[in-house]
XYZ file of C-alpha atoms in Angstrom:
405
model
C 13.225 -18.486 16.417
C 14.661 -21.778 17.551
C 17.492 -22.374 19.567
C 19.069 -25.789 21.664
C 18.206 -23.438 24.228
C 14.829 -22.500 24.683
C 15.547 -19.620 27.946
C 13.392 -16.654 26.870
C 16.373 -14.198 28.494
C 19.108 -15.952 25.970
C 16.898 -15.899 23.017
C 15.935 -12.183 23.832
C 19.756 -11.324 24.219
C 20.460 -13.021 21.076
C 18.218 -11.187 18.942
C 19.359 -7.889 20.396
C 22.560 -8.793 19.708
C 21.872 -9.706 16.357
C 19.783 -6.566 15.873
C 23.240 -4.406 17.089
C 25.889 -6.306 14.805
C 22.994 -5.804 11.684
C 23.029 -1.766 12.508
C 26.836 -1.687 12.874
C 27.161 -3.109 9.132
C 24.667 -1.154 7.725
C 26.003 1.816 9.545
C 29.317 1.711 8.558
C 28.254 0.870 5.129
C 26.290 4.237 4.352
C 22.989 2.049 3.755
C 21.314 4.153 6.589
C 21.948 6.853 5.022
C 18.726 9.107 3.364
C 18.348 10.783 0.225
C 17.977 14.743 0.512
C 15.624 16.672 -1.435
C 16.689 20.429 -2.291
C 14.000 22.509 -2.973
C 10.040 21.718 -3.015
C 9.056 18.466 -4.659
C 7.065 18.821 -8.331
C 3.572 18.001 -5.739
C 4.626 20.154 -3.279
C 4.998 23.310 -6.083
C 1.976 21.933 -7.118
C -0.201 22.373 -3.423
C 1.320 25.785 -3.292
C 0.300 26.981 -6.524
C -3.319 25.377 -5.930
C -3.690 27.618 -2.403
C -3.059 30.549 -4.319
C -5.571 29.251 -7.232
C -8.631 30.603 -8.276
C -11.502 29.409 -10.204
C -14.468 31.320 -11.228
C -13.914 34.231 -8.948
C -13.315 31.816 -5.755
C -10.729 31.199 -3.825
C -9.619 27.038 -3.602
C -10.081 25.398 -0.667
C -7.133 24.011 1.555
C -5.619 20.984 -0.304
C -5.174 19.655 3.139
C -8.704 20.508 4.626
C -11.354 17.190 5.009
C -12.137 15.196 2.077
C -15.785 15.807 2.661
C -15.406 19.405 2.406
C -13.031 19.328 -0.814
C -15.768 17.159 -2.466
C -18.311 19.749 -1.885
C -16.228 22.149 -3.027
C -15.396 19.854 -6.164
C -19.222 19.111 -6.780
C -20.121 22.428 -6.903
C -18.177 23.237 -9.987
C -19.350 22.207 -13.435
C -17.714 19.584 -15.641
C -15.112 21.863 -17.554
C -14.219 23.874 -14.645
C -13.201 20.801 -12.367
C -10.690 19.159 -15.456
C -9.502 22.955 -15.421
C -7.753 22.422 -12.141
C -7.076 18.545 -13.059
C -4.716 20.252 -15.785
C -3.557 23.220 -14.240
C -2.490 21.127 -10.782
C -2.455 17.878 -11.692
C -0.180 16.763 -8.594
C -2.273 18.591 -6.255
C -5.467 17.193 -7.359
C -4.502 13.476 -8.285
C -2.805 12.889 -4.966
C -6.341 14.867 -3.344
C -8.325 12.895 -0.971
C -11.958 14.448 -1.627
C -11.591 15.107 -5.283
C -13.457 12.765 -7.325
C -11.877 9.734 -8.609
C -11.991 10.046 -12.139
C -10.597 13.615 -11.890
C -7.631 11.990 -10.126
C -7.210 9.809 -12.770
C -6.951 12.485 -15.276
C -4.917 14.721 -13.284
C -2.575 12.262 -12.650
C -2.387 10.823 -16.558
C -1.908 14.740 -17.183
C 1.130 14.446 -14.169
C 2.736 11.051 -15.494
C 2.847 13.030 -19.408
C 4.793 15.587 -17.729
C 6.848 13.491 -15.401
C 7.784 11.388 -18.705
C 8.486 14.443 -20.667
C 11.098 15.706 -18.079
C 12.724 12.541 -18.055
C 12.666 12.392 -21.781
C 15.475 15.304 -21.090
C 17.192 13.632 -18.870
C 17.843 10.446 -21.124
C 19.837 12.824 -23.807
C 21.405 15.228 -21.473
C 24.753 15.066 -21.800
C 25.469 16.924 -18.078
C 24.389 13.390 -16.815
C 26.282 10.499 -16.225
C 25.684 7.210 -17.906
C 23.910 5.522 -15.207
C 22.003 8.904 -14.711
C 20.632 9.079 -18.163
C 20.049 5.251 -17.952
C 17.927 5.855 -14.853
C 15.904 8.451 -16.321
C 15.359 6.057 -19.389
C 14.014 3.277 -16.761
C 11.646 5.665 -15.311
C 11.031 6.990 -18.817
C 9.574 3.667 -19.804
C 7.730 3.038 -16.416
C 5.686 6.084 -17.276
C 5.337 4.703 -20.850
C 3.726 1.522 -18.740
C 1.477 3.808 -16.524
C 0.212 5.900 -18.987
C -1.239 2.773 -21.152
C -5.042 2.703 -22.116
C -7.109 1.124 -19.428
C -4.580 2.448 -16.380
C -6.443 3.941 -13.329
C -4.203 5.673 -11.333
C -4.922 7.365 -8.572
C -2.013 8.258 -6.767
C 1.430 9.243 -7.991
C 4.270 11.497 -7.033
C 7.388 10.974 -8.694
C 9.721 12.386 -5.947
C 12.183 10.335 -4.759
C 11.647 7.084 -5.133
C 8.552 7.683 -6.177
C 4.744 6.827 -4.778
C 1.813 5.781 -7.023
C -1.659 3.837 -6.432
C -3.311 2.001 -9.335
C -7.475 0.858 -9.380
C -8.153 -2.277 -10.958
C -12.327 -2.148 -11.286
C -14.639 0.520 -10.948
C -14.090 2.368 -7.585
C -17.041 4.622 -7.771
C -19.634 1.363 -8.102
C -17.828 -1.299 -6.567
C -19.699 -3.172 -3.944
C -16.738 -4.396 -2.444
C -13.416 -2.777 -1.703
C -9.832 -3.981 -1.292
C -6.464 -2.728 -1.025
C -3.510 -4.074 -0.859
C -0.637 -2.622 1.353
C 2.947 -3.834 0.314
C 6.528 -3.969 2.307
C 10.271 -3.303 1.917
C 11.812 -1.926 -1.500
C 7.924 -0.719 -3.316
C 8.826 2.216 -5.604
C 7.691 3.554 -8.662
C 10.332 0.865 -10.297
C 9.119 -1.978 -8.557
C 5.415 -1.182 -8.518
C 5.772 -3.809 -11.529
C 7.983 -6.469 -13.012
C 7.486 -8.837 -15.684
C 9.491 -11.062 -13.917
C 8.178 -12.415 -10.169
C 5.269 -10.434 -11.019
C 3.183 -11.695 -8.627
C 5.767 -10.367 -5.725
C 4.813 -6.997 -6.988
C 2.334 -4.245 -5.967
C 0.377 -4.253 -9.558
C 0.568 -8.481 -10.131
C -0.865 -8.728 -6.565
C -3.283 -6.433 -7.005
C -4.275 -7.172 -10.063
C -4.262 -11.405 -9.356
C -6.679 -10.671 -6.343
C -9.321 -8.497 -8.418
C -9.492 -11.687 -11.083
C -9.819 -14.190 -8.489
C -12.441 -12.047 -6.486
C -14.599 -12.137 -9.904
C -13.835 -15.515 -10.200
C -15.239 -16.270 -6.502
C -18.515 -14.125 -6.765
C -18.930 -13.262 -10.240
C -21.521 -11.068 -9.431
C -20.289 -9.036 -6.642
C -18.843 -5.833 -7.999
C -14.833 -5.849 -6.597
C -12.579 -3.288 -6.916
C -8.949 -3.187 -5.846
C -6.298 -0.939 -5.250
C -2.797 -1.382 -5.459
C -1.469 1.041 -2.982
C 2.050 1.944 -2.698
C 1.323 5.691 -1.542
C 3.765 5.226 0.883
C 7.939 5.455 1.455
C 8.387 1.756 2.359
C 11.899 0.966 4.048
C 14.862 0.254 1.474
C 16.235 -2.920 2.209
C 16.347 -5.102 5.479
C 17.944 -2.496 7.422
C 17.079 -0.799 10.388
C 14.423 1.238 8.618
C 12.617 -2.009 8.120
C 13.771 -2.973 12.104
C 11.810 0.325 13.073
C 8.089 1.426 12.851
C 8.962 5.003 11.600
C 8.003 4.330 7.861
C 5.034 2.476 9.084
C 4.011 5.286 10.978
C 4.426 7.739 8.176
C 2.084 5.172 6.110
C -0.282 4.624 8.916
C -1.507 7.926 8.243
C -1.430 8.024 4.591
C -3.432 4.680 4.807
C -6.081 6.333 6.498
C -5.775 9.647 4.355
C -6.785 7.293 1.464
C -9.708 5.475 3.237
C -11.559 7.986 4.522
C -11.499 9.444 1.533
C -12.830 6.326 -0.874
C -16.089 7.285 -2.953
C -19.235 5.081 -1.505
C -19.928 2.582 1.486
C -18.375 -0.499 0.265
C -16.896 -2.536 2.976
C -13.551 -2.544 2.411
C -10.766 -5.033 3.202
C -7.085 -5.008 3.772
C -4.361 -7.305 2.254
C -1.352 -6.480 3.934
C 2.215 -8.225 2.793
C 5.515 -8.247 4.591
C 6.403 -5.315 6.453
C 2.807 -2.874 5.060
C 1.108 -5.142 7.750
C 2.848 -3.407 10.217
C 1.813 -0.477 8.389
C -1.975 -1.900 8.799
C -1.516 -2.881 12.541
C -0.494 1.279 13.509
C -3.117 2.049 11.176
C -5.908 -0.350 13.204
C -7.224 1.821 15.828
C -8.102 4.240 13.430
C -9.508 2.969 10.451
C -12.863 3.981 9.840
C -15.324 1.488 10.061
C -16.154 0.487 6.914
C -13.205 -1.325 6.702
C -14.123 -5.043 7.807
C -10.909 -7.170 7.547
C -7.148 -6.774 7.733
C -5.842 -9.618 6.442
C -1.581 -9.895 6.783
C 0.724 -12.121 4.800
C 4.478 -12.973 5.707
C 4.392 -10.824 8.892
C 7.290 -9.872 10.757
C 4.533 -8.527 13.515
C 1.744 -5.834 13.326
C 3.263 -3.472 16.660
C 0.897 -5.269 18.909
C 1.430 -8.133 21.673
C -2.032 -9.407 20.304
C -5.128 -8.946 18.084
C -6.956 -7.329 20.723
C -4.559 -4.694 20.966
C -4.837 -3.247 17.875
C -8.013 -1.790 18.866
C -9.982 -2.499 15.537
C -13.839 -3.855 15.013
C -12.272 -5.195 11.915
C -11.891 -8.963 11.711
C -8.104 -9.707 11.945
C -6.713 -12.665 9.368
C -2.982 -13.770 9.444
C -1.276 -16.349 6.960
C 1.847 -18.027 7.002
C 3.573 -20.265 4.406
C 6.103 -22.855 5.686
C 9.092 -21.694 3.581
C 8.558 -18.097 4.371
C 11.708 -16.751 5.763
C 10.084 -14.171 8.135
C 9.518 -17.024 10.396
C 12.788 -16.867 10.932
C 12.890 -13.433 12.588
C 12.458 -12.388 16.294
C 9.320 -12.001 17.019
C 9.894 -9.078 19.693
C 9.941 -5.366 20.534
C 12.362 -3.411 22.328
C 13.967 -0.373 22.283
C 12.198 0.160 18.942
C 13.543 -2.537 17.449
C 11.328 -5.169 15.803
C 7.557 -5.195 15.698
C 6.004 -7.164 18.320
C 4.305 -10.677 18.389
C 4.073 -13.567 15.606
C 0.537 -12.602 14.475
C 0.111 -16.674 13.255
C 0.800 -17.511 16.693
C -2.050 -18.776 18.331
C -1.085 -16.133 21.647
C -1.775 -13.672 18.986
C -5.581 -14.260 18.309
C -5.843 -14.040 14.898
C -7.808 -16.153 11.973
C -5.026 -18.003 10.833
C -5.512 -19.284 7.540
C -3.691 -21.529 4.792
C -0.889 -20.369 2.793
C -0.874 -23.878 0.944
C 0.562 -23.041 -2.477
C 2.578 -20.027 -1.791
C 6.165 -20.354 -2.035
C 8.547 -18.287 0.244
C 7.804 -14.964 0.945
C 6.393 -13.321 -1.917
C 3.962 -16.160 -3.175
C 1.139 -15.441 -1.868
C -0.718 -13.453 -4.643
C 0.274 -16.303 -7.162
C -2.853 -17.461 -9.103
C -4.017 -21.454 -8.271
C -2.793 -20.830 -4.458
C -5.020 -21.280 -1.572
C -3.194 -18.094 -0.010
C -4.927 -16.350 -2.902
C -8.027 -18.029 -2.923
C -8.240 -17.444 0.785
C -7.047 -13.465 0.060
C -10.488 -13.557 -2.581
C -12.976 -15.128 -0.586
C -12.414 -12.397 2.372
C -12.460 -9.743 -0.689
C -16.105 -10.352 -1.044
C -17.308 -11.902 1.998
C -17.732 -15.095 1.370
C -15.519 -15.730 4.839
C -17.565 -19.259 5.725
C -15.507 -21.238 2.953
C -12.395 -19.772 3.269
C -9.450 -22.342 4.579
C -8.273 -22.700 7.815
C -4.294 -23.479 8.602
C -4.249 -26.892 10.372
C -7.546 -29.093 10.744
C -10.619 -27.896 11.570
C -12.243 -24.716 11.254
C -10.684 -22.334 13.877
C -10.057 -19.270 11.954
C -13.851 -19.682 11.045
C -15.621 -20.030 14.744
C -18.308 -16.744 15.415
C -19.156 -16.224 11.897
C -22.483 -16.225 11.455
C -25.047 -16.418 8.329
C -24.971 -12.791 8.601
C -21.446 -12.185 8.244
C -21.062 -12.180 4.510
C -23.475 -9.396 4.306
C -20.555 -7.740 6.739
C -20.005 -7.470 9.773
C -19.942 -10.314 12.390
């Protein structure tokens, strides 16, 4: 934030201030406002039929119990009887941590024909409004999109707004893990554009896989794009608060202590998910190596040390990102704590050179990305450091690429 006047009081005043007249607008303009859901969701119909499921004579398991147990469970059943449940609770078992990933991806191809057949109905039903049937027609087509040869998805639950997670790779052999956490506005209708497609969950995702092959064509990368989450709509005081972060904090963790293997895993974390990362820190299992964050407004922590993680901690700014712009504070709930490319903060702070504004930093040809890749498969000795020198690069040893530091 800058200011003729530099007093820490006025500049702390002024952002509170600024925080109150943004909540008044939005207030009084209904945009706090949240949608209602009557009734069970299609995935929560879907749990409750699976805990009163059966297969061969045996009860299921709790959908909720430990992954390690529900992959026991899922083990011990042969080939036809595990796609049995995959069909018969598609939702409950594609959104399962514990269930084996390419039974979630069949579950959930079974889940997105259904979803698209439903709103197949809704396009021609005439108790609809225009914009209704036009909405159903948009989601309609992003199903079309999902359900395309070669898709991997292994998340989705069309509620709402909607939640999905897409693998790009082979998640059962990869040697290396990443996952990419997105902000504000993520949806099922924004989880891809043809347009700004790099500003989107799938074009990042999908960018950093082909430039981790392109940095270590031998490593074997995977990469999720993981919007499993209800992100904030807009720039309004859900985005101002940690309360969706929180929520996704949990689901984060859900997802990656559930992952198949021991890959080391890494975290690319964009706009507001890396405050969804930085609640997430102090529990993340340990496999998890790096959390890397991109156009942060703040990760909920005064510094790096404070987010209680083993995992190396990365941060990247690019000089026409408008998040700069934002308070860097916490009070009363409001905001999300210190500038993590400060150097206060303690974090690696590498180059953004390339990106432009605040959703650039996926793009191909930008050293954002290329930094993003390296991390991705360890190769953390050439990424670039912001500035001169090699700051973000001191303590890593020979031994870190194999990694841990």
């Amino acid at each position: 934030m800058t200011s003729f006047d530099t007093s820490p009081q006025l500049n702390v005043w002024r952002a509170l201030l600024a925080l109150a007249v943004v909540f008044v607008m939005l207030a009084t303009t209904g945009w706090t406002a949240l949608r209602n859901q009557r009734g069970p969701t299609a995935l929560e119909a879907s749990v409750s039929a699976w805990e009163h499921g059966r297969i061969g004579g045996r009860s299921l398991p709790d959908a909720h119990t430990a992954p390690t147990r529900l992959a026991r469970f899922f083990a011990s059943l042969g080939e036809w009887q595990r796609e049995s449940l995959a069909r018969r609770y598609p939702l409950a078992v594609g959104n399962m941590n514990g269930a084996p990933v390419q039974l979630r991806y069949l579950a959930n191809r079974t889940a997105l024909e259904k979803a698209r057949s439903v709103e197949r109905a809704r396009v021609h039903d005439k108790r609809l409004s225009l914009s209704g049937q036009r909405e159903a027609a948009q989601r309609m087509n992003h199903y079309d999109s999902l359900l395309a040869p070669g898709r991997h998805i292994l998340a989705f639950d069309p509620a709402g707004a909607g939640k999905v997670a897409e693998v790009f790779g082979n998640l059962d052999r990869a040697e290396r893990v990443s996952v990419v956490v997105p902000g504000v506005d993520t949806e099922l209708v924004t989880f891809e554009r043809t347009a700004r497609k790099y500003s989107a969950p799938v074009g990042m995702a999908e960018s950093l896989y082909e430039a981790e092959r392109a940095a270590s064509p031998d490593t074997r990368t995977a990469v999720i794009a993981w919007a499993d989450y209800t992100t904030p709509s807009g720039l309004g005081m859900e985005a101002a608060t940690a309360t969706r972060a929180e929520q996704g904090a949990v689901r984060l963790n859900g997802l990656l202590r559930a992952l198949p293997g021991r890959a080391p895993v890494s975290l690319f974390c964009h706009s507001y998910g890396s405050v969804v990362c930085g609640l997430a820190a102090d529990t993340l299992p340990l496999r998890v190596t790096d959390i890397a964050v991109a156009g942060s407004p703040g990760m909920r922590a005064e510094n790096a040390s404070h987010l209680h993680t083993s995992a190396r901690v990365w941060a990247m700014r690019d000089t026409d990102d408008w998040i700069g712009d934002v308070p860097y504070l916490e009070v009363g709930g409001l905001g999300h704590g210190a500038d993590p490319v400060s150097a206060a903060f303690g974090a690696r702070v590498l180059s953004a050179r390339g990106a432009q504004g605040h959703s650039g930093y996926f793009v191909p040809g930008t050293e954002s990305l290329r930094n993003f890749a390296e991390i991705g498969v360890g190769a953390y000795r050439t990424v670039a450091c912001a500035g001169e020198g090699d700051t973000c690069r001191a303590g890593l040893s020979a031994a870190t690429a194999a990694g841990r530091a």
